[in-house]
Coordinates of C-alpha atoms in Angstrom, one line a residue:
M26 CA 12.1 34.3 -29.9
E27 CA 9.8 35.6 -27.0
A28 CA 7.8 37.9 -29.4
E29 CA 7.1 34.8 -31.6
L30 CA 5.3 32.8 -29.0
H31 CA 2.4 35.3 -28.4
I32 CA 0.8 34.5 -31.9
M33 CA 1.4 30.7 -31.9
F34 CA -1.4 28.9 -30.0
S35 CA -4.3 29.9 -32.1
W36 CA -7.8 28.5 -32.6
V37 CA -6.5 25.8 -34.9
E38 CA -4.2 24.4 -32.3
Y39 CA -7.3 24.1 -29.9
L40 CA -9.5 22.6 -32.5
V41 CA -7.2 19.8 -32.9
V42 CA -7.1 19.2 -28.9
A43 CA -10.7 19.5 -29.1
I44 CA -11.1 16.8 -31.7
M45 CA -9.1 14.4 -29.6
L46 CA -10.7 15.2 -26.5
L47 CA -14.4 14.8 -28.3
L48 CA -13.2 11.3 -29.8
S49 CA -12.2 10.4 -26.1
V50 CA -15.6 11.2 -24.8
L51 CA -17.5 9.8 -27.6
V52 CA -15.9 6.4 -26.7
G53 CA -17.3 6.6 -23.2
V54 CA -20.8 7.8 -24.4
Y55 CA -20.9 4.7 -26.4
Y56 CA -20.0 2.1 -23.8
T57 CA -22.4 4.1 -21.5
F58 CA -25.6 4.2 -23.6
F59 CA -25.0 1.7 -26.5
N60 CA -22.7 -1.1 -25.3
K61 CA -23.2 -1.2 -21.6
Q62 CA -21.2 -3.2 -19.2
K63 CA -23.5 -5.6 -17.5
T64 CA -21.1 -7.4 -15.1
F65 CA -18.1 -6.4 -12.9
K66 CA -15.9 -8.7 -15.2
D67 CA -17.2 -6.4 -18.2
Y68 CA -16.3 -3.1 -16.4
M69 CA -13.1 -4.2 -14.8
L70 CA -11.5 -6.7 -17.5
G71 CA -13.4 -5.9 -20.8
G72 CA -15.2 -9.5 -20.3
K73 CA -11.9 -11.2 -21.0
T74 CA -12.6 -10.6 -24.8
M75 CA -10.2 -7.5 -26.0
G76 CA -8.1 -8.0 -28.7
V77 CA -4.2 -8.0 -28.7
L78 CA -3.9 -4.5 -30.4
P79 CA -6.1 -2.5 -28.1
A80 CA -4.5 -4.3 -25.2
S81 CA -0.9 -3.6 -26.5
M82 CA -1.5 0.1 -27.3
S83 CA -3.5 0.6 -24.2
Y84 CA -0.3 -0.8 -22.0
V85 CA 2.0 1.4 -23.9
A86 CA -0.1 4.4 -23.5
S87 CA -0.7 3.9 -19.7
Y88 CA 3.2 3.9 -19.2
I89 CA 4.2 6.4 -21.9
S90 CA 2.8 9.5 -20.0
G91 CA 3.4 13.0 -20.9
I92 CA 6.3 12.7 -18.6
A93 CA 8.1 11.0 -21.2
L94 CA 7.1 13.4 -23.7
L95 CA 8.3 16.5 -22.2
G96 CA 10.8 15.0 -19.4
I97 CA 13.0 12.6 -21.4
P98 CA 14.0 15.1 -24.1
V99 CA 15.1 17.6 -21.3
E100 CA 17.1 14.9 -19.6
V101 CA 18.8 14.5 -23.1
Y102 CA 19.3 17.9 -23.6
L103 CA 20.9 18.5 -20.4
H104 CA 22.7 15.3 -19.8
G105 CA 23.4 13.7 -23.0
T106 CA 22.1 10.4 -24.8
Q107 CA 23.2 7.7 -22.4
V108 CA 19.6 7.3 -21.6
F109 CA 18.9 5.7 -25.1
I110 CA 20.1 2.5 -23.6
G111 CA 16.8 2.5 -21.7
H112 CA 15.6 0.6 -24.7
L113 CA 17.5 -2.5 -23.5
A114 CA 16.1 -2.1 -19.9
S115 CA 12.5 -2.2 -21.2
I116 CA 13.2 -5.6 -23.1
V117 CA 15.0 -7.1 -20.2
A118 CA 12.0 -6.1 -17.9
L119 CA 9.4 -7.7 -20.3
A120 CA 11.3 -10.6 -20.7
I121 CA 11.8 -11.2 -16.9
G122 CA 8.1 -10.3 -16.3
G123 CA 6.8 -12.5 -19.1
I124 CA 8.9 -15.7 -18.0
F125 CA 8.9 -15.5 -14.3
Y126 CA 5.9 -13.4 -13.0
L127 CA 3.0 -13.4 -15.4
P128 CA 2.7 -17.3 -15.8
V129 CA 1.7 -17.1 -12.2
Y130 CA -0.8 -14.3 -12.4
L131 CA -2.3 -15.7 -15.7
N132 CA -3.0 -19.2 -14.2
L133 CA -5.4 -17.7 -11.8
Q134 CA -8.5 -15.4 -12.6
L135 CA -8.2 -12.8 -10.0
D136 CA -10.4 -9.6 -9.6
S137 CA -7.4 -8.0 -8.0
I138 CA -3.7 -8.5 -8.4
F139 CA -3.3 -8.2 -4.5
Q140 CA -5.5 -11.2 -4.1
Y141 CA -2.1 -12.9 -4.8
L142 CA -0.8 -11.6 -1.7
E143 CA -3.7 -13.0 0.4
L144 CA -3.3 -16.3 -1.3
R145 CA 0.7 -16.2 -0.8
F146 CA 0.6 -14.6 2.7
N147 CA -2.5 -13.3 4.3
T148 CA -5.1 -10.6 4.4
R149 CA -2.9 -8.1 6.2
V150 CA -0.1 -8.3 3.3
R151 CA -2.9 -7.8 0.8
I152 CA -4.2 -4.4 2.6
L153 CA -0.9 -3.4 2.8
G154 CA 0.1 -3.9 -1.1
T155 CA -3.4 -1.9 -1.7
L156 CA -2.3 0.9 0.4
L157 CA 1.1 1.1 -1.2
Y158 CA -0.6 1.1 -4.6
T159 CA -2.8 3.9 -3.6
C160 CA 0.3 6.0 -2.3
I161 CA 1.8 5.5 -5.4
L162 CA -1.6 6.9 -7.3
V163 CA -1.7 9.7 -5.1
V164 CA 2.0 10.6 -5.7
Y165 CA 1.9 9.8 -9.4
M166 CA -1.1 11.2 -10.7
P167 CA -0.6 15.0 -9.8
V168 CA 2.6 14.8 -11.9
V169 CA 0.8 13.3 -14.9
L170 CA -1.8 16.2 -14.7
F171 CA 0.8 18.8 -14.2
V172 CA 2.6 17.6 -17.5
P173 CA -0.1 18.9 -20.1
A174 CA -0.8 22.0 -18.1
I175 CA 2.9 23.1 -18.5
A176 CA 2.3 22.3 -22.3
F177 CA -0.8 24.6 -22.4
N178 CA 0.7 27.2 -20.0
Q179 CA 3.5 28.0 -22.3
G180 CA 1.2 28.5 -25.2
K181 CA -0.3 32.2 -25.8
C182 CA -4.0 32.8 -26.8
T183 CA -6.6 35.2 -26.6
F184 CA -8.9 33.1 -24.3
N185 CA -7.8 32.6 -20.8
Y186 CA -7.5 29.1 -20.9
R187 CA -3.7 28.7 -20.5
S188 CA -3.8 28.5 -16.5
I189 CA -2.3 25.4 -15.1
H190 CA -5.3 24.7 -12.9
V191 CA -7.9 25.3 -15.4
C192 CA -6.1 22.6 -17.7
T193 CA -5.6 20.2 -15.0
W194 CA -9.3 20.1 -14.1
V195 CA -10.5 19.9 -17.8
T196 CA -8.2 16.9 -18.3
S197 CA -9.6 15.4 -15.2
I198 CA -13.2 15.9 -16.1
C199 CA -12.7 14.5 -19.5
C200 CA -11.1 11.3 -18.1
L201 CA -13.8 10.9 -15.7
L202 CA -16.4 11.2 -18.3
Y203 CA -15.3 7.9 -20.2
T204 CA -13.6 6.2 -17.4
T205 CA -16.2 6.3 -14.7
F206 CA -19.0 5.0 -17.2
G207 CA -17.4 3.0 -20.0
G208 CA -15.2 0.8 -17.8
L209 CA -11.9 -1.0 -19.1
R210 CA -13.4 -1.4 -22.8
A211 CA -13.9 2.5 -23.1
V212 CA -10.2 2.9 -21.4
M213 CA -8.6 0.8 -23.7
W214 CA -10.1 1.9 -26.9
T215 CA -9.7 5.6 -26.1
D216 CA -6.0 4.6 -25.2
T217 CA -5.6 3.3 -28.7
I218 CA -7.0 6.4 -30.2
Q219 CA -5.0 8.6 -27.8
N220 CA -1.9 6.6 -28.5
V221 CA -2.3 7.6 -32.4
F222 CA -2.1 11.4 -31.5
T223 CA 0.9 10.7 -29.3
L224 CA 2.8 8.9 -32.0
F225 CA 2.2 11.0 -34.9
G226 CA 2.4 14.3 -32.9
T227 CA 5.7 13.3 -31.5
I228 CA 7.1 12.1 -35.1
F229 CA 5.8 15.2 -36.7
I230 CA 7.6 17.5 -34.4
V231 CA 10.7 15.6 -34.5
V232 CA 10.9 15.1 -38.4
V233 CA 9.9 18.7 -39.1
G234 CA 12.4 19.9 -36.3
C235 CA 15.1 18.0 -37.9
W236 CA 14.5 19.0 -41.2
K237 CA 14.4 22.7 -40.4
L238 CA 18.0 22.3 -38.4
G239 CA 19.7 21.0 -41.6
G240 CA 18.7 17.2 -41.4
P241 CA 19.8 14.3 -39.2
R242 CA 23.7 14.5 -39.9
E243 CA 23.7 18.3 -38.9
V244 CA 21.6 17.5 -35.7
L245 CA 24.2 14.7 -34.7
R246 CA 27.1 16.8 -35.6
I247 CA 26.0 19.6 -33.1
N248 CA 25.3 17.2 -30.6
E249 CA 28.7 15.5 -30.8
Q250 CA 30.6 19.0 -30.5
G251 CA 28.4 19.5 -27.4
T252 CA 29.3 16.2 -25.9
R253 CA 25.9 15.0 -25.8
L254 CA 26.5 11.7 -27.8
E255 CA 27.2 9.3 -24.9
L256 CA 26.1 5.7 -25.1
F257 CA 28.8 3.5 -23.4
N258 CA 29.7 5.1 -20.2
F259 CA 30.7 2.1 -18.0
D260 CA 31.6 4.2 -15.0
P261 CA 30.9 2.1 -12.2
D262 CA 30.4 5.0 -9.7
P263 CA 26.9 4.9 -8.0
T264 CA 26.5 8.4 -7.8
A265 CA 27.1 9.2 -11.4
R266 CA 23.6 10.2 -13.0
N267 CA 23.6 8.2 -16.1
T268 CA 25.8 5.4 -17.1
V269 CA 25.1 1.9 -18.6
W270 CA 24.6 0.5 -15.0
T271 CA 22.5 3.1 -13.6
V272 CA 20.1 3.2 -16.9
I273 CA 19.9 -0.5 -17.6
I274 CA 19.4 -1.6 -13.8
G275 CA 17.5 1.6 -12.7
Y276 CA 15.2 1.6 -15.6
T277 CA 14.8 -2.3 -15.5
C278 CA 13.4 -2.0 -11.7
N279 CA 11.0 0.7 -12.8
Y280 CA 9.6 -1.0 -15.8
M281 CA 9.4 -4.5 -13.7
T282 CA 7.4 -2.6 -11.0
A283 CA 5.2 -1.0 -13.5
L284 CA 4.6 -4.5 -15.4
V285 CA 4.5 -7.2 -12.6
A286 CA 3.1 -5.1 -9.7
N287 CA 0.6 -2.7 -11.4
P288 CA -3.1 -3.5 -11.3
G289 CA -3.3 -1.4 -14.3
S290 CA -0.9 -3.7 -16.4
F291 CA -2.6 -6.5 -14.6
Q292 CA -5.8 -5.6 -16.3
K293 CA -4.6 -5.4 -19.5
F294 CA -3.0 -9.0 -19.6
L295 CA -6.2 -10.2 -18.0
S296 CA -8.5 -8.7 -20.4
V297 CA -7.4 -10.9 -23.4
P298 CA -8.6 -14.7 -23.6
T299 CA -5.4 -16.6 -23.2
Y300 CA -2.0 -16.8 -22.2
R301 CA -0.8 -17.0 -26.0
H302 CA -2.7 -13.6 -26.4
A303 CA -1.0 -12.1 -23.3
K304 CA 2.5 -13.0 -24.9
W305 CA 1.7 -11.1 -27.9
V306 CA 0.9 -8.3 -25.8
L307 CA 4.1 -8.3 -24.4
F308 CA 5.5 -8.5 -27.5
Y309 CA 4.0 -5.6 -29.5
S310 CA 4.2 -3.6 -26.1
G311 CA 7.8 -3.9 -26.4
I312 CA 7.8 -2.5 -29.8
G313 CA 5.7 0.3 -28.9
F314 CA 8.0 1.2 -26.1
I315 CA 11.1 1.3 -28.3
V316 CA 9.4 3.3 -31.2
I317 CA 8.0 6.1 -28.9
N318 CA 10.9 6.2 -26.5
T319 CA 13.1 6.5 -29.7
F320 CA 11.4 9.8 -30.8
C321 CA 11.3 11.0 -27.3
Y322 CA 15.2 10.7 -27.0
F323 CA 15.7 12.2 -30.4
L324 CA 13.5 15.2 -29.7
G325 CA 16.1 15.8 -27.0
V326 CA 18.8 15.6 -29.4
V327 CA 17.0 18.0 -31.7
L328 CA 16.5 20.4 -28.7
Y329 CA 20.2 20.7 -28.2
A330 CA 20.7 21.3 -31.8
R331 CA 18.3 24.1 -31.7
Y332 CA 19.3 26.0 -28.3
H333 CA 23.2 25.0 -28.2
H334 CA 23.8 28.6 -28.5
C335 CA 21.1 30.1 -27.0
D336 CA 19.8 28.2 -23.6
P337 CA 16.4 29.5 -23.0
V338 CA 16.3 29.0 -19.1
A339 CA 19.6 30.9 -19.2
A340 CA 18.4 33.5 -21.5
G341 CA 15.2 34.2 -19.1
V342 CA 12.6 33.1 -22.0
I343 CA 11.4 30.4 -19.8
A344 CA 11.4 29.8 -16.0
K345 CA 12.2 26.2 -16.1
A346 CA 13.8 23.5 -18.3
N347 CA 10.3 21.7 -18.1
Q348 CA 8.8 24.3 -20.4
M349 CA 11.5 23.8 -23.2
V350 CA 9.6 21.0 -25.2
P351 CA 6.2 23.3 -25.7
L352 CA 8.8 26.4 -26.4
Y353 CA 10.5 24.4 -29.0
V354 CA 6.8 23.0 -30.5
M355 CA 5.5 26.4 -30.8
E356 CA 8.4 27.8 -32.6
V357 CA 8.4 24.9 -35.1
G358 CA 4.8 25.2 -35.6
R359 CA 4.7 28.7 -36.3
D360 CA 4.8 27.9 -40.2
Y361 CA 2.5 24.7 -39.9
P362 CA -0.9 25.4 -38.4
G363 CA -2.3 22.6 -36.4
L364 CA 1.2 21.0 -35.9
A365 CA 1.5 22.5 -32.3
G366 CA -2.2 21.3 -31.6
L367 CA -1.2 17.9 -32.6
F368 CA 1.6 17.6 -30.6
M369 CA -0.4 19.1 -27.5
S370 CA -2.8 16.6 -28.3
G371 CA -0.4 13.7 -27.9
V372 CA 0.9 15.2 -24.7
M373 CA -2.8 15.5 -23.3
S374 CA -3.4 12.2 -24.8
A375 CA -0.3 10.4 -23.0
A376 CA -1.7 12.1 -19.6
L377 CA -5.3 10.9 -20.4
S378 CA -4.2 7.4 -21.2
T379 CA -2.2 7.0 -17.9
L380 CA -4.6 8.7 -15.7
S381 CA -7.4 6.6 -17.0
A382 CA -5.7 3.3 -16.7
W383 CA -4.7 3.9 -13.0
L384 CA -7.9 5.4 -12.0
N385 CA -9.7 2.6 -13.7
A386 CA -7.8 0.2 -11.7
V387 CA -7.7 1.9 -8.6
G388 CA -11.6 1.8 -8.4
G389 CA -12.0 -1.9 -8.8
I390 CA -8.9 -2.4 -6.5
L391 CA -10.1 -0.6 -3.4
Y392 CA -13.6 -2.0 -3.7
T393 CA -12.4 -5.6 -4.2
D394 CA -9.8 -5.7 -1.6
F395 CA -11.5 -3.8 1.2
M396 CA -14.8 -5.6 0.6
E397 CA -13.4 -9.1 0.7
V398 CA -11.1 -8.5 3.7
F399 CA -13.3 -6.4 5.7
Y400 CA -17.0 -7.3 4.6
P401 CA -16.6 -10.9 3.0
R402 CA -20.2 -11.7 3.6
V403 CA -21.7 -8.5 1.9
K404 CA -22.8 -9.0 -1.4
H405 CA -23.6 -6.0 -3.7
S406 CA -25.6 -6.2 -7.0
E407 CA -23.8 -5.4 -10.1
E408 CA -25.4 -1.8 -10.1
K409 CA -24.5 -1.2 -6.5
Q410 CA -20.7 -2.3 -7.4
F411 CA -20.8 0.2 -10.4
T412 CA -22.0 3.1 -8.2
I413 CA -19.3 2.3 -5.5
I414 CA -16.4 1.8 -7.9
K415 CA -17.4 5.1 -9.7
S416 CA -17.4 7.0 -6.6
I417 CA -14.1 5.8 -5.5
I418 CA -12.8 6.9 -9.0
V419 CA -14.1 10.3 -8.8
I420 CA -13.0 11.0 -5.2
V421 CA -9.3 9.8 -6.2
C422 CA -9.3 12.0 -9.0
I423 CA -10.4 15.1 -7.2
I424 CA -7.7 14.3 -4.6
S425 CA -4.8 14.0 -7.5
S426 CA -6.0 17.2 -9.2
S427 CA -5.8 19.2 -5.9
L428 CA -2.2 18.3 -5.6
V429 CA -0.9 19.7 -8.4
V430 CA -0.5 22.7 -6.6
V431 CA 2.5 20.8 -4.8
I432 CA 4.2 19.4 -7.7
E433 CA 4.4 22.9 -9.9
K434 CA 7.0 23.9 -7.1
L435 CA 9.3 20.9 -7.9
G436 CA 12.2 20.7 -10.0
T437 CA 12.8 18.9 -13.5
I438 CA 9.7 16.5 -14.2
Y439 CA 11.7 13.4 -15.1
Q440 CA 14.0 13.3 -11.9
V441 CA 11.2 14.2 -9.6
T442 CA 8.8 11.5 -11.1
V443 CA 11.3 8.6 -10.8
S444 CA 12.5 10.0 -7.3
M445 CA 9.0 10.2 -5.9
L446 CA 7.8 6.9 -7.4
S447 CA 10.7 4.9 -6.3
I448 CA 9.9 5.5 -2.5
V449 CA 7.2 3.2 -3.1
Y450 CA 8.3 1.2 -6.1
G451 CA 10.8 -0.6 -4.1
A452 CA 8.4 -1.6 -1.4
T453 CA 5.8 -3.1 -3.9
L454 CA 8.2 -5.0 -6.3
S455 CA 9.8 -6.7 -3.3
L456 CA 6.5 -7.7 -1.8
F457 CA 5.6 -9.8 -5.1
T458 CA 9.3 -11.1 -5.7
L459 CA 9.5 -12.5 -2.3
G460 CA 6.0 -14.2 -3.0
I461 CA 6.7 -15.6 -6.2
F462 CA 10.5 -16.5 -5.8
F463 CA 11.0 -17.3 -2.2
P464 CA 8.9 -20.2 -0.4
C465 CA 10.8 -19.7 2.7
V466 CA 9.3 -16.1 3.1
N467 CA 6.4 -15.7 5.7
S468 CA 3.7 -13.0 6.1
K469 CA 5.9 -11.4 8.9
G470 CA 8.7 -11.2 6.3
A471 CA 6.7 -9.7 3.9
I472 CA 5.3 -7.1 6.1
A473 CA 8.9 -6.4 7.3
S474 CA 10.1 -6.0 3.8
A475 CA 7.7 -3.4 2.8
V476 CA 8.4 -1.5 6.0
A477 CA 12.1 -1.6 5.7
S478 CA 11.9 -0.5 2.1
L479 CA 9.6 2.5 2.7
L480 CA 11.8 3.5 5.6
V481 CA 15.1 3.3 3.8
S482 CA 13.9 4.7 0.5
S483 CA 12.2 7.6 2.2
W484 CA 15.2 8.6 4.3
V485 CA 17.5 8.5 1.4
I486 CA 15.3 10.5 -1.1
I487 CA 13.9 12.7 1.1
N488 CA 17.2 13.8 2.6
A489 CA 18.6 14.0 -1.0
Q490 CA 16.0 16.3 -1.8
L491 CA 16.4 18.3 1.1
Y492 CA 19.9 18.9 0.4
A493 CA 19.1 19.7 -3.2
L494 CA 16.8 22.5 -2.2
E495 CA 19.5 23.7 0.1
G496 CA 22.0 23.9 -2.8
K497 CA 24.3 21.5 -1.3
L498 CA 23.4 19.0 -3.7
R499 CA 23.6 20.1 -7.6
F500 CA 23.1 18.1 -10.7
Q501 CA 25.6 19.2 -12.9
G502 CA 24.3 19.5 -16.7
K503 CA 26.4 19.4 -19.8
V504 CA 27.9 22.5 -21.4
T505 CA 25.2 25.2 -22.3
S506 CA 25.6 28.6 -24.0
I507 CA 24.1 32.1 -24.6
D508 CA 26.7 33.3 -26.9
N509 CA 24.3 33.5 -29.9
C510 CA 20.9 34.7 -28.2
P511 CA 19.0 37.5 -29.8
A512 CA 20.0 41.0 -28.6
N513 CA 16.3 41.8 -27.6
I514 CA 16.6 39.4 -24.5
S515 CA 20.2 40.5 -23.5
D516 CA 19.0 42.2 -20.4
N517 CA 18.2 39.0 -18.8
F518 CA 22.0 37.6 -19.0
N519 CA 23.4 39.2 -15.9
S520 CA 20.6 37.7 -13.5
S521 CA 20.5 34.3 -15.4
T522 CA 24.0 33.0 -16.0
S523 CA 23.8 30.8 -13.0
S524 CA 21.7 28.6 -15.1
L525 CA 24.4 28.0 -17.4
F526 CA 26.6 24.7 -17.2
N527 CA 30.1 24.2 -18.5
Y528 CA 30.8 20.4 -18.1
T529 CA 32.0 18.9 -21.2
G530 CA 33.7 15.5 -19.9
V531 CA 31.9 12.2 -19.8
G532 CA 28.5 11.4 -18.0
S533 CA 26.8 14.0 -15.6
P534 CA 28.6 14.1 -12.1
V535 CA 26.8 15.1 -9.0
V536 CA 28.4 18.5 -7.5
A537 CA 28.1 17.9 -3.5
D538 CA 29.1 19.9 -0.6
S539 CA 31.4 18.1 1.9
S540 CA 28.8 18.0 4.6
V541 CA 26.4 15.8 2.3
P542 CA 27.0 12.0 2.8
L543 CA 27.8 9.7 0.2
L544 CA 24.7 7.8 0.5
Y545 CA 22.3 10.8 -0.4
Q546 CA 24.4 11.4 -3.7
L547 CA 23.3 8.0 -5.2
S548 CA 21.9 8.4 -8.6
Y549 CA 18.2 8.9 -8.7
N550 CA 18.0 5.7 -11.2
Y551 CA 19.1 3.4 -8.2
Y552 CA 16.4 4.4 -6.0
S553 CA 14.0 1.6 -7.0
L554 CA 17.0 -0.8 -6.8
L555 CA 17.8 0.5 -3.2
G556 CA 14.3 -0.2 -2.2
T557 CA 13.9 -3.5 -3.7
L558 CA 17.1 -5.1 -2.3
T559 CA 16.4 -3.7 1.1
G560 CA 12.9 -5.2 1.0
V561 CA 14.2 -8.6 0.0
V562 CA 16.9 -8.7 2.3
A563 CA 14.7 -7.7 5.1
G564 CA 11.8 -10.0 4.2
L565 CA 14.3 -13.1 4.2
I566 CA 15.9 -12.3 7.4
V567 CA 12.7 -11.8 9.3
S568 CA 11.4 -14.9 7.8
L569 CA 14.6 -17.0 9.1
L570 CA 14.3 -15.6 12.4
T571 CA 10.5 -16.0 12.9
G572 CA 10.2 -19.6 11.4
T573 CA 9.7 -20.5 7.6
P574 CA 6.8 -21.9 6.7
N575 CA 6.3 -25.6 5.7
T576 CA 7.0 -25.7 1.9
A577 CA 5.6 -29.3 1.8
T578 CA 2.1 -27.9 2.2
M579 CA 2.5 -25.0 -0.1
N580 CA 0.6 -24.6 -3.5
P581 CA 2.9 -24.5 -6.3
D582 CA 0.6 -22.3 -8.4
L583 CA 1.7 -19.4 -6.3
F584 CA 5.4 -19.8 -7.3
S585 CA 7.1 -19.1 -10.6
P586 CA 7.4 -22.1 -13.0
Y587 CA 11.0 -22.5 -12.4
V588 CA 10.9 -22.4 -8.7
R589 CA 8.3 -25.1 -8.4
R590 CA 10.9 -27.7 -9.3
F591 CA 12.6 -27.0 -5.9
L592 CA 9.5 -27.8 -4.0
P593 CA 8.8 -31.1 -2.2
R594 CA 7.3 -33.8 -4.5
A595 CA 4.7 -34.2 -2.0
N596 CA 3.0 -31.1 -3.2
Q597 CA 3.7 -31.1 -6.9
Q598 CA -0.1 -32.1 -7.6
L599 CA -1.6 -29.5 -5.3
H600 CA -3.7 -27.0 -6.9
L601 CA -6.4 -24.1 -6.6
N602 CA -10.0 -25.0 -6.6
K603 CA -11.6 -24.5 -10.0
N604 CA -14.5 -23.2 -8.5
E605 CA -13.0 -20.3 -6.9
Y606 CA -10.2 -19.7 -9.4
M607 CA -10.6 -20.3 -13.3
L608 CA -7.5 -20.8 -15.6
T609 CA -7.1 -18.1 -18.0
H610 CA -7.1 -20.3 -21.1
L611 CA -10.2 -21.4 -22.8
N612 CA -11.4 -24.8 -22.4
D613 CA -10.3 -27.0 -25.2
S614 CA -13.8 -27.8 -26.2
E615 CA -14.7 -24.5 -26.6
N616 CA -12.0 -23.3 -28.7
P617 CA -9.8 -26.3 -29.8
N618 CA -7.5 -23.7 -31.8
I619 CA -5.9 -22.6 -28.5
D620 CA -2.4 -23.5 -27.6
V621 CA -3.1 -24.7 -24.1
V622 CA 0.4 -26.3 -23.9
D623 CA 3.2 -23.9 -23.0
P624 CA 6.5 -24.6 -21.2
L625 CA 6.2 -21.3 -19.1
K626 CA 2.7 -22.1 -18.1
P627 CA 1.9 -24.1 -14.9
N628 CA 0.7 -27.7 -15.2
V629 CA -3.2 -28.3 -14.7
A630 CA -4.4 -30.9 -12.5
T631 CA -7.5 -32.7 -13.1
H632 CA -9.9 -31.9 -9.9

């Protein structure tokens, strides 16, 4: 097994990757020199003329990072197929976001999603939201950059380009070339191209790998014998790793935050002309999530069918489970030159898509929010705005790339990513939820919600990680074996048998020392829910104690359409000034074919 790896990653594989990178850079070159972005709206929102296809593919690509391509299959390999039900969570999140949150955002033309927090509360809450997003970015981006580095570091080549840090900086530089100069149009069209690489790379490796193992039936039979097939585990235990409840509830919170409290997603929906187009973006994005996630989940099933009698971590072939997918890809691609390169292109494409979406958003967010709050009277030219935004993007990218050295010392990608993001996800989602659904919440309550959520989430997650590092909290995987490993790696057995698992029951229980409090044994899928509920409860309590705002004077446009009916009738006709915020649908006279009447869309008063 180990000897085969040294001949796999050849010039053909690198050529495939180079083609993908070249196409991405060329898109940036085109929008830099031949189709320049002339205004701030062009640069940050694509001029609000983007089509449904690129917007949908860009949104899917920005969320399906390499973390999903490498992390989800390992999650299935170690803990079973219960995560398959995450499909339902994505549908639920898209439905909730489309019905209750997006009509509020799409009724206003905002340069930043955090402008909503200022309109609903005040400038301090807006800045708090911006800082939370920046924290998410700094935590998440190093993980996104680390993933393709793992994939390439697993490959063997005569060139010395397999270093994790070399790959990290190559990915960052390529992303900067088209993100900083091309703006949102370049980001969305490169996302579309990269999504094709991601999809076809994953499909080919799953299909070819499944065929080499004897077909789908044989693969499923092996997984059934290994107790991997599991979909309806209704265990209510909140410490159980993956159950119907932890997956649906936990994944829904994560999807919701990425959809309704993420400036990157906000850009995609504002880049299309109308609310009707935005709904189609939601619909096609849901299909995209299901298709790509299905192949990621099934790749985990294929992994177990291949390694069920020779776990590569226990055998000492690889150091961590994070390297399992690249290992398998190189094995399968041995007889198909370019196949491994295609999949690696997909991994790098997923990383580039996510990185570019977040960087493009953070540049405009930090500029807009801080300038409007701290320097409202300063007006920069379009050229000056572009220069500042590009500088911000470069600085943030450098910081994220530098932090990869910290991420490489942590555990499995998927659990680490969800855990780290959940520290801030709960606080962010609670802010927007309180604003959109609870007119009784004031600015003090909003700030208290974010602070309380951050404190509780940080305390639980950090303590859980510390107990895990001490070995007092272990995450038991399903049964693995080294019974049929090749004889040439048998010398590794004695030192690595501790990496084997022997659990054959339902679910994946947490093995905890008696000194570990029950709260720290909570399933990592519930971390976002814990933070969100803490924030909502704290916000409501503080608002009630400090005096609720007068709902009779509040603007109904700032609340979900289904909340407005509960507001006093005196303010039902109160709307924002059209000179400050334009409606997202086109004027009837400009485009009579647009369906401006929508049951979910706020009513428009005549000014």
